[in-house]
Short mmCIF file of C-alpha atoms in Angstrom, two decimals:
data_model
loop_
_atom_site.label_atom_id
_atom_site.label_comp_id
_atom_site.label_asym_id
_atom_site.label_seq_id
_atom_site.Cartn_x
_atom_site.Cartn_y
_atom_site.Cartn_z
CA MET A 114 103.04 136.66 107.76
CA LEU A 115 100.92 137.59 104.81
CA ARG A 116 102.60 140.78 104.14
CA ILE A 117 106.25 139.60 104.18
CA SER A 118 105.42 136.27 102.50
CA ASN A 119 106.03 137.92 98.97
CA THR A 120 109.21 139.09 100.08
CA VAL A 121 110.25 135.77 101.63
CA ILE A 122 109.43 134.21 98.46
CA GLY A 123 111.32 136.59 96.50
CA ILE A 124 114.40 136.08 98.27
CA LEU A 125 114.42 132.20 98.39
CA ASN A 126 113.74 132.07 94.62
CA ALA A 127 116.51 134.42 94.07
CA MET A 128 118.81 132.04 96.14
CA PHE A 129 117.28 129.09 93.78
CA LEU A 130 117.94 131.07 90.80
CA LEU A 131 121.72 131.61 91.56
CA LEU A 132 122.19 127.91 92.55
CA GLY A 133 120.60 126.87 88.98
CA LEU A 134 122.94 129.35 87.10
CA ALA A 135 125.91 127.86 89.01
CA SER A 136 124.77 124.42 88.16
CA ILE A 137 124.29 125.25 84.65
CA GLY A 138 127.69 126.89 84.57
CA ALA A 139 129.51 123.72 86.03
CA SER A 140 127.88 121.79 83.32
CA ILE A 141 129.25 123.98 80.56
CA TYR A 142 132.68 124.08 82.06
CA PHE A 143 132.86 120.30 82.22
CA HIS A 144 131.70 120.18 78.50
CA LEU A 145 134.19 122.79 77.33
CA HIS A 146 137.31 122.05 79.46
CA GLY A 147 136.90 118.04 79.24
CA GLY A 148 138.00 117.03 82.66
CA THR A 149 138.09 113.52 84.15
CA MET A 150 135.41 110.84 83.28
CA CYS A 151 133.72 111.32 86.57
CA GLN A 152 133.33 115.08 85.70
CA LYS A 153 131.94 114.22 82.35
CA VAL A 154 129.44 112.03 83.79
CA LEU A 155 128.15 114.75 85.92
CA GLN A 156 127.32 117.24 82.90
CA ASN A 157 124.00 116.06 82.13
CA PRO A 158 122.47 115.81 85.63
CA LEU A 159 123.95 119.21 86.67
CA LEU A 160 122.35 120.70 83.54
CA PHE A 161 119.09 118.95 83.98
CA ALA A 162 119.02 120.24 87.93
CA GLY A 163 120.01 123.83 86.74
CA LEU A 164 117.10 124.11 84.58
CA VAL A 165 114.78 123.00 86.86
CA PHE A 166 116.07 125.41 89.40
CA ILE A 167 116.00 128.21 87.00
CA VAL A 168 112.36 127.36 85.68
CA VAL A 169 110.91 127.02 89.15
CA SER A 170 112.60 129.96 90.77
CA LEU A 171 111.42 132.28 87.88
CA LEU A 172 107.84 131.15 88.26
CA GLY A 173 108.28 131.84 92.00
CA LEU A 174 110.02 135.36 91.41
CA ALA A 175 107.52 136.38 88.85
CA GLY A 176 104.63 135.37 90.89
CA SER A 177 105.46 136.99 93.99
CA CYS A 178 107.00 140.24 92.62
CA CYS A 179 104.15 140.97 90.03
CA LYS A 180 101.63 139.32 92.42
CA LEU A 181 100.22 136.94 89.79
CA ASN A 182 98.47 134.13 91.25
CA SER A 183 98.30 132.02 88.11
CA LEU A 184 102.06 131.70 88.23
CA LEU A 185 102.07 131.19 91.97
CA TYR A 186 99.71 128.24 91.79
CA THR A 187 101.95 126.61 88.85
CA TYR A 188 105.00 127.31 91.23
CA LEU A 189 103.15 125.51 94.09
CA VAL A 190 102.30 122.52 91.99
CA LEU A 191 105.84 122.03 91.15
CA ILE A 192 107.19 122.48 94.68
CA PHE A 193 104.59 119.83 95.66
CA LEU A 194 105.86 117.41 93.05
CA LEU A 195 109.30 118.03 94.13
CA ILE A 196 108.42 117.26 97.78
CA LEU A 197 106.83 114.01 96.63
CA GLY A 198 109.83 113.15 94.53
CA PHE A 199 112.10 113.62 97.45
CA ILE A 200 110.00 111.58 99.71
CA ALA A 201 109.83 108.73 97.03
CA PHE A 202 113.64 108.85 96.49
CA THR A 203 114.49 108.83 100.35
CA VAL A 204 112.22 105.85 100.73
CA PHE A 205 113.59 103.87 97.57
CA ALA A 206 117.16 104.92 98.62
CA LEU A 207 116.77 103.48 102.14
CA PHE A 208 114.82 100.16 100.87
CA VAL A 209 117.69 99.30 98.32
CA THR A 210 120.53 100.10 100.61
CA ASN A 211 119.24 97.89 103.53
CA LYS A 212 122.03 95.21 102.71
CA GLY A 213 125.57 95.18 102.32
CA ILE A 214 127.62 95.54 105.53
CA GLY A 215 131.11 94.23 104.55
CA GLN A 216 133.02 91.17 105.89
CA ALA A 217 135.73 91.57 108.45
CA VAL A 218 139.12 89.91 107.31
CA SER A 219 140.98 88.52 110.29
CA GLY A 220 144.13 90.54 111.01
CA ARG A 221 143.14 93.51 108.59
CA GLY A 222 142.11 97.05 109.33
CA TYR A 223 139.68 96.84 106.29
CA LYS A 224 136.67 95.08 105.36
CA GLU A 225 136.12 93.19 101.84
CA TYR A 226 132.94 93.34 99.89
CA LYS A 227 130.85 90.81 97.59
CA VAL A 228 128.32 91.89 95.01
CA GLY A 229 125.90 89.17 96.17
CA ASP A 230 125.89 91.01 99.81
CA PHE A 231 123.72 93.72 98.24
CA SER A 232 120.33 94.32 96.90
CA HIS A 233 119.41 93.02 93.71
CA TRP A 234 118.48 96.32 92.35
CA LEU A 235 122.03 97.88 92.94
CA GLN A 236 123.54 94.65 91.34
CA HIS A 237 121.57 94.48 88.14
CA TYR A 238 121.19 98.39 87.64
CA VAL A 239 124.22 99.84 88.78
CA VAL A 240 127.09 97.60 88.32
CA ASN A 241 125.64 95.73 85.32
CA GLY A 242 127.93 95.45 82.19
CA LYS A 243 126.54 98.54 80.42
CA ASN A 244 127.09 100.91 83.34
CA TRP A 245 130.17 99.34 84.68
CA GLU A 246 132.53 100.60 81.86
CA PRO A 247 131.79 104.46 82.53
CA ILE A 248 132.28 103.72 86.29
CA LYS A 249 135.52 101.83 85.71
CA SER A 250 136.85 104.58 83.40
CA CYS A 251 135.96 107.06 86.15
CA LEU A 252 137.97 105.13 88.77
CA VAL A 253 141.05 104.94 86.53
CA GLY A 254 140.87 108.71 85.67
CA ALA A 255 140.55 109.54 89.21
CA GLU A 256 143.57 107.43 90.13
CA VAL A 257 141.85 106.17 93.26
CA CYS A 258 144.68 103.64 93.88
CA LYS A 259 147.77 105.67 93.25
CA ASN A 260 148.21 107.05 96.70
CA LEU A 261 148.27 103.76 98.21
CA GLY A 262 151.36 102.70 96.07
CA GLY A 263 153.12 106.00 96.99
CA ASP A 264 154.77 104.89 100.19
CA VAL A 265 157.89 102.77 99.02
CA HIS A 266 158.87 101.95 102.70
CA GLN A 267 155.40 100.58 103.58
CA THR A 268 155.68 96.92 104.96
CA GLN A 269 152.92 94.42 104.77
CA ALA A 270 152.02 94.83 108.17
CA ASP A 271 151.54 98.57 107.97
CA PHE A 272 149.35 97.75 104.72
CA TYR A 273 147.19 95.32 106.66
CA ARG A 274 146.64 97.82 109.29
CA LYS A 275 145.53 100.56 107.04
CA ASN A 276 141.65 101.52 107.26
CA LEU A 277 140.94 101.38 103.42
CA SER A 278 137.82 102.70 101.80
CA PRO A 279 135.51 100.34 100.03
CA ILE A 280 136.63 101.19 96.76
CA GLN A 281 140.50 101.09 97.78
CA SER A 282 139.59 97.52 99.47
CA GLY A 283 137.73 96.14 96.44
CA CYS A 284 139.64 97.74 93.57
CA CYS A 285 143.28 98.17 94.42
CA LYS A 286 144.32 94.92 95.58
CA PRO A 287 143.48 91.36 95.16
CA PRO A 288 141.00 89.60 97.57
CA SER A 289 142.77 88.32 100.75
CA TYR A 290 141.49 84.78 99.92
CA CYS A 291 143.54 84.69 96.63
CA GLY A 292 146.76 84.39 99.11
CA TYR A 293 148.99 86.51 96.90
CA GLU A 294 152.31 87.86 98.14
CA PHE A 295 152.39 91.58 99.21
CA LYS A 296 155.21 93.45 97.26
CA ASN A 297 153.43 96.91 97.56
CA ALA A 298 149.94 98.27 97.83
CA THR A 299 149.21 97.85 93.92
CA TYR A 300 151.79 95.16 93.20
CA TRP A 301 151.09 91.53 94.56
CA ALA A 302 153.08 88.28 93.57
CA ILE A 303 151.16 85.30 92.48
CA PRO A 304 152.45 82.12 94.25
CA LYS A 305 154.07 79.52 92.29
CA SER A 306 151.36 77.02 93.38
CA GLY A 307 148.88 79.70 91.90
CA PRO A 308 145.75 81.33 93.93
CA LYS A 309 144.64 79.70 96.98
CA GLU A 310 140.99 79.80 95.78
CA PRO A 311 140.10 79.31 92.17
CA ASP A 312 138.00 82.44 91.98
CA THR A 313 137.56 84.70 88.89
CA ASP A 314 138.75 87.71 90.88
CA CYS A 315 142.07 86.02 91.63
CA LEU A 316 142.68 85.44 87.96
CA THR A 317 141.43 89.04 86.89
CA TRP A 318 143.79 90.84 89.22
CA SER A 319 146.71 92.68 87.24
CA ASN A 320 149.69 94.57 88.43
CA LYS A 321 149.33 96.86 85.50
CA GLN A 322 148.33 100.17 87.24
CA ASN A 323 145.34 100.91 84.81
CA LYS A 324 143.94 97.25 85.29
CA LEU A 325 144.55 96.37 88.94
CA CYS A 326 141.09 94.64 89.99
CA TYR A 327 138.94 97.21 88.10
CA ASP A 328 137.16 94.27 86.70
CA CYS A 329 136.91 92.09 89.64
CA LYS A 330 133.69 91.52 91.62
CA SER A 331 135.23 92.65 94.67
CA CYS A 332 135.56 96.11 92.94
CA LYS A 333 131.77 96.23 92.03
CA GLY A 334 131.15 95.23 95.80
CA GLY A 335 133.31 98.15 96.99
CA ILE A 336 131.52 100.55 94.59
CA LEU A 337 128.15 99.38 95.97
CA ALA A 338 129.13 99.63 99.68
CA ASN A 339 130.55 103.25 98.69
CA ILE A 340 127.05 104.19 97.10
CA ARG A 341 125.29 102.46 100.17
CA LYS A 342 127.02 104.76 102.53
CA GLU A 343 126.57 107.86 100.41
CA TRP A 344 122.87 107.25 99.76
CA ARG A 345 122.47 106.72 103.47
CA SER A 346 123.93 110.17 103.98
CA PHE A 347 122.05 111.68 101.33
CA ALA A 348 118.67 110.33 102.84
CA ILE A 349 119.43 112.73 105.95
CA LEU A 350 120.40 115.56 103.60
CA ASN A 351 116.98 114.77 101.75
CA CYS A 352 115.29 115.36 105.10
CA CYS A 353 116.65 118.78 105.46
CA ILE A 354 115.74 119.77 101.82
CA LEU A 355 112.00 118.50 102.43
CA LEU A 356 111.86 120.61 105.58
CA LEU A 357 113.20 123.75 103.34
CA LEU A 358 110.67 122.67 100.44
CA THR A 359 107.78 122.52 102.94
CA LEU A 360 108.52 125.61 104.38
CA VAL A 361 108.77 127.20 100.93
CA TYR A 362 105.52 125.71 100.09
CA CYS A 363 103.88 127.11 103.32
CA VAL A 364 105.32 130.57 102.48
CA GLY A 365 103.93 130.27 98.83
CA CYS A 366 100.47 129.51 100.04
CA CYS A 367 100.58 132.56 102.20
CA ALA A 368 101.82 134.73 99.21
CA THR A 369 98.78 133.56 97.18
CA LYS A 370 96.43 134.66 100.12
CA ASN A 371 98.09 137.84 100.07
CA ASN A 372 97.91 138.41 96.59
CA ARG A 373 94.37 137.60 96.73
CA PHE A 374 93.68 139.91 99.39
CA SER A 375 95.52 142.75 97.68
CA THR A 376 93.47 142.29 94.59
CA TYR A 377 90.29 142.39 96.78
CA ASN A 378 91.33 145.50 98.40
CA ASN A 379 92.34 147.20 95.27
CA SER A 380 89.04 146.38 93.37
CA LYS A 381 86.99 147.53 96.43
CA PHE A 382 89.05 150.79 96.74
CA ARG A 383 88.43 151.63 92.99
CA GLY A 384 84.68 150.71 93.15
CA PRO A 385 82.37 149.32 90.51
#
């Protein structure tokens, strides 16, 4: 194990280096070619992640190939900090997403969501006024509701049977309790008597395709439901990454021992 540890560290860090270069390349591509608001939001995180991968992988490559324990010790410290960071984020993600199941609607194939059903942290730091505008621009730019209104032959019964995503349910139609009349998936008529409930979401709804219910609380609830689902899935991915980082850390420890052993043998062979 000691003899092959340097080779394994070299191979793993070469892969991390390529991953870091790909991440930076994607960030530069989004910067130069514009793209949707969703892609622009990813520019800085991709750039930061790419730089971290490159710095860590170069330390590992230099330490293993040149047998420099000073670099490997720095590399192991960074890997250890990454392990702690992933553990902290996984625990935090599970903690803030322990609420928000969604409410079933009678006669519908989809659920509807309310902001108040989710944790206070998600409410105050994810869908607050400052952060909501970029999220809304991303939704409009991605045209998340466009495919719903594409079927002109779709009936009301067909639409009610659809299994809408949380974002489609919250952002692309008015809440069911408003009592609006279905015309098509993204066009609803207000009854002459007005909305059944005096809720702000019912008044916010617009048939303009660039507005719809993007400013509704139900849309924010749909976003939070989607984040909850993705963060729960990401927690599983984090566990796999933690196993990989732990393996890299163990192999790195073996590589430092191998370097010390090689240095000791070389000095013994040369003599005083």
